[in-house]
mmCIF file of C-alpha atoms in Angstrom:
data_model
loop_
_atom_site.group_PDB
_atom_site.id
_atom_site.type_symbol
_atom_site.label_atom_id
_atom_site.label_comp_id
_atom_site.label_asym_id
_atom_site.label_seq_id
_atom_site.Cartn_x
_atom_site.Cartn_y
_atom_site.Cartn_z
ATOM 1 C CA UNK A 1045 -122.559 -96.774 -41.398
ATOM 2 C CA UNK A 1046 -123.597 -93.737 -43.961
ATOM 3 C CA UNK A 1047 -124.973 -92.848 -47.015
ATOM 4 C CA UNK A 1048 -123.321 -90.157 -49.470
ATOM 5 C CA UNK A 1049 -123.366 -88.607 -52.922
ATOM 6 C CA UNK A 1050 -119.516 -88.119 -53.471
ATOM 7 C CA UNK A 1051 -117.457 -87.269 -56.833
ATOM 8 C CA UNK A 1052 -114.975 -89.524 -57.920
ATOM 9 C CA UNK A 1053 -111.626 -87.538 -58.853
ATOM 10 C CA UNK A 1054 -109.300 -90.406 -59.212
ATOM 11 C CA UNK A 1055 -108.738 -94.038 -59.850
ATOM 12 C CA UNK A 1056 -105.573 -95.326 -59.069
ATOM 13 C CA UNK A 1057 -105.517 -98.716 -60.233
ATOM 14 C CA UNK A 1058 -101.805 -100.231 -59.667
ATOM 15 C CA UNK A 1059 -100.774 -98.881 -56.085
ATOM 16 C CA UNK A 1060 -99.068 -101.088 -52.826
ATOM 17 C CA UNK A 1061 -102.939 -101.140 -51.333
ATOM 18 C CA UNK A 1062 -104.150 -102.276 -54.586
ATOM 19 C CA UNK A 1063 -106.675 -100.433 -56.811
ATOM 20 C CA UNK A 1064 -107.562 -96.762 -54.713
ATOM 21 C CA UNK A 1065 -110.167 -95.057 -56.231
ATOM 22 C CA UNK A 1066 -110.019 -91.071 -54.506
ATOM 23 C CA UNK A 1067 -113.482 -88.952 -53.822
ATOM 24 C CA UNK A 1068 -114.436 -85.784 -52.826
ATOM 25 C CA UNK A 1069 -117.699 -84.438 -51.099
ATOM 26 C CA UNK A 1070 -117.869 -86.983 -48.330
ATOM 27 C CA UNK A 1071 -119.274 -86.271 -45.403
ATOM 28 C CA UNK A 1072 -117.196 -88.291 -43.247
ATOM 29 C CA UNK A 1073 -113.248 -88.333 -41.817
ATOM 30 C CA UNK A 1074 -110.386 -88.747 -43.620
ATOM 31 C CA UNK A 1075 -109.080 -92.526 -43.639
ATOM 32 C CA UNK A 1076 -112.402 -93.928 -43.142
ATOM 33 C CA UNK A 1077 -113.471 -96.405 -45.214
ATOM 34 C CA UNK A 1078 -115.562 -96.942 -48.096
ATOM 35 C CA UNK A 1079 -117.566 -100.128 -48.008
ATOM 36 C CA UNK A 1080 -119.704 -99.759 -51.166
ATOM 37 C CA UNK A 1081 -119.507 -97.687 -54.453
ATOM 38 C CA UNK A 1082 -122.535 -97.424 -56.541
ATOM 39 C CA UNK A 1083 -122.989 -95.360 -59.703
ATOM 40 C CA UNK A 1084 -125.344 -92.010 -59.359
ATOM 41 C CA UNK A 1085 -128.529 -91.901 -61.192
ATOM 42 C CA UNK A 1086 -130.009 -88.868 -61.605
ATOM 43 C CA UNK A 1087 -133.486 -90.297 -61.700
ATOM 44 C CA UNK A 1088 -133.370 -91.867 -58.431
ATOM 45 C CA UNK A 1089 -130.439 -89.759 -56.150
ATOM 46 C CA UNK A 1090 -131.631 -86.547 -56.987
ATOM 47 C CA UNK A 1091 -133.548 -84.532 -54.445
ATOM 48 C CA UNK A 1092 -134.198 -81.102 -55.954
ATOM 49 C CA UNK A 1093 -137.447 -80.476 -54.396
ATOM 50 C CA UNK A 1094 -136.033 -81.805 -50.764
ATOM 51 C CA UNK A 1095 -136.513 -79.977 -47.945
ATOM 52 C CA UNK A 1096 -135.105 -80.212 -44.412
ATOM 53 C CA UNK A 1097 -138.778 -81.311 -42.924
ATOM 54 C CA UNK A 1098 -139.058 -81.027 -38.691
ATOM 55 C CA UNK A 1099 -135.102 -79.809 -38.551
ATOM 56 C CA UNK A 1100 -135.903 -76.533 -40.730
ATOM 57 C CA UNK A 1101 -137.478 -75.095 -37.750
ATOM 58 C CA UNK A 1102 -134.469 -75.836 -35.436
ATOM 59 C CA UNK A 1103 -131.479 -73.443 -37.381
ATOM 60 C CA UNK A 1104 -131.271 -70.756 -34.801
ATOM 61 C CA UNK A 1105 -131.652 -73.066 -31.652
ATOM 62 C CA UNK A 1106 -130.087 -73.217 -28.834
ATOM 63 C CA UNK A 1107 -129.461 -72.532 -25.307
ATOM 64 C CA UNK A 1108 -128.704 -70.384 -22.653
ATOM 65 C CA UNK A 1109 -125.733 -71.571 -20.462
ATOM 66 C CA UNK A 1110 -125.043 -71.377 -16.721
ATOM 67 C CA UNK A 1111 -121.705 -72.377 -15.986
ATOM 68 C CA UNK A 1112 -120.608 -71.660 -12.180
ATOM 69 C CA UNK A 1113 -117.104 -70.475 -12.507
ATOM 70 C CA UNK A 1114 -115.668 -72.894 -9.704
ATOM 71 C CA UNK A 1115 -117.133 -76.098 -12.148
ATOM 72 C CA UNK A 1116 -115.800 -74.476 -15.127
ATOM 73 C CA UNK A 1117 -112.481 -74.455 -13.814
ATOM 74 C CA UNK A 1118 -112.535 -77.978 -13.353
ATOM 75 C CA UNK A 1119 -112.778 -78.068 -16.966
ATOM 76 C CA UNK A 1120 -108.806 -77.162 -18.619
ATOM 77 C CA UNK A 1121 -108.532 -73.986 -20.133
ATOM 78 C CA UNK A 1122 -108.633 -74.759 -24.270
ATOM 79 C CA UNK A 1123 -111.700 -77.462 -23.832
ATOM 80 C CA UNK A 1124 -114.084 -75.111 -22.077
ATOM 81 C CA UNK A 1125 -115.001 -73.318 -25.333
ATOM 82 C CA UNK A 1126 -116.037 -76.560 -26.856
ATOM 83 C CA UNK A 1127 -117.955 -77.783 -24.100
ATOM 84 C CA UNK A 1128 -119.791 -74.790 -23.608
ATOM 85 C CA UNK A 1129 -120.727 -74.896 -27.612
ATOM 86 C CA UNK A 1130 -121.336 -78.580 -27.289
ATOM 87 C CA UNK A 1131 -124.235 -77.957 -24.075
ATOM 88 C CA UNK A 1132 -125.598 -75.173 -25.747
ATOM 89 C CA UNK A 1133 -126.504 -77.554 -28.719
ATOM 90 C CA UNK A 1134 -129.000 -79.179 -26.031
ATOM 91 C CA UNK A 1135 -127.271 -83.098 -25.978
ATOM 92 C CA UNK A 1136 -130.472 -84.292 -24.466
ATOM 93 C CA UNK A 1137 -132.393 -86.571 -25.847
ATOM 94 C CA UNK A 1138 -134.951 -84.889 -28.388
ATOM 95 C CA UNK A 1139 -138.358 -86.465 -26.527
ATOM 96 C CA UNK A 1140 -137.117 -85.143 -23.294
ATOM 97 C CA UNK A 1141 -138.575 -82.198 -21.500
ATOM 98 C CA UNK A 1142 -138.372 -82.806 -17.704
ATOM 99 C CA UNK A 1143 -136.973 -79.630 -16.141
ATOM 100 C CA UNK A 1144 -136.334 -81.425 -12.860
ATOM 101 C CA UNK A 1145 -134.471 -84.189 -14.788
ATOM 102 C CA UNK A 1146 -130.320 -84.406 -13.934
ATOM 103 C CA UNK A 1147 -128.867 -85.607 -17.161
ATOM 104 C CA UNK A 1148 -125.197 -86.176 -18.158
ATOM 105 C CA UNK A 1149 -122.630 -86.554 -20.757
ATOM 106 C CA UNK A 1150 -119.341 -86.943 -21.321
ATOM 107 C CA UNK A 1151 -116.900 -84.943 -22.589
ATOM 108 C CA UNK A 1152 -113.119 -85.392 -23.001
ATOM 109 C CA UNK A 1153 -112.727 -87.310 -20.148
ATOM 110 C CA UNK A 1154 -115.197 -85.517 -18.124
ATOM 111 C CA UNK A 1155 -118.392 -86.114 -16.983
ATOM 112 C CA UNK A 1156 -121.004 -83.234 -17.252
ATOM 113 C CA UNK A 1157 -124.088 -83.254 -15.352
ATOM 114 C CA UNK A 1158 -126.523 -80.504 -16.432
ATOM 115 C CA UNK A 1159 -130.740 -79.898 -15.935
ATOM 116 C CA UNK A 1160 -132.245 -77.634 -18.971
ATOM 117 C CA UNK A 1161 -135.721 -75.366 -18.076
ATOM 118 C CA UNK A 1162 -136.604 -73.072 -20.407
ATOM 119 C CA UNK A 1163 -133.985 -72.935 -23.024
ATOM 120 C CA UNK A 1164 -131.194 -72.367 -20.321
ATOM 121 C CA UNK A 1165 -128.947 -75.216 -18.968
ATOM 122 C CA UNK A 1166 -127.551 -75.300 -15.833
ATOM 123 C CA UNK A 1167 -124.449 -76.991 -15.350
ATOM 124 C CA UNK A 1168 -124.716 -79.204 -11.745
ATOM 125 C CA UNK A 1169 -121.138 -80.914 -11.677
ATOM 126 C CA UNK A 1170 -118.276 -81.627 -13.509
ATOM 127 C CA UNK A 1171 -116.048 -84.651 -12.542
ATOM 128 C CA UNK A 1172 -113.450 -86.183 -14.332
ATOM 129 C CA UNK A 1173 -113.678 -89.925 -15.665
ATOM 130 C CA UNK A 1174 -112.214 -92.882 -14.180
ATOM 131 C CA UNK A 1175 -110.895 -95.702 -16.024
#
C-alpha cells in the first residue's frame, strides 16, 4: 500500500461500475485500485523544505557490471539491456557489503547469481527458473 498526493481530474457519479474518480499524478500502474481518498490539507501535506536525506548521496550510484559472454548468451537478447541495468543499480540488500557472498535474484524467469566487490558486480551464473 502506498501513499500519494494526487489531483482529482474528473468525477463520474453514474457509470456501470458505480462512481468513478479520475486522478493524475499517482505513482502507480494503470488499473491499480485506490483504497482511500483524503482531502489535501496544505498545513499538513505540503513539504516545501523536504530533502532526500540519506538518499541524496545515491543520485549517481551504479555498479560496473562484468557479464561473461557465455552467461549473457543464456539471456534472450531483448532482455539483456534491462537485466544489465537492474544489476548496475545494485540489487543487494543495502546492509550487505560482503565481497565473498554470492547473491541471487530472479529476473524474467532467470535466476542470476553474482558477487560485488569495490563497485564491480560479477555475474557468476544464469539459470532458467523451473516450476
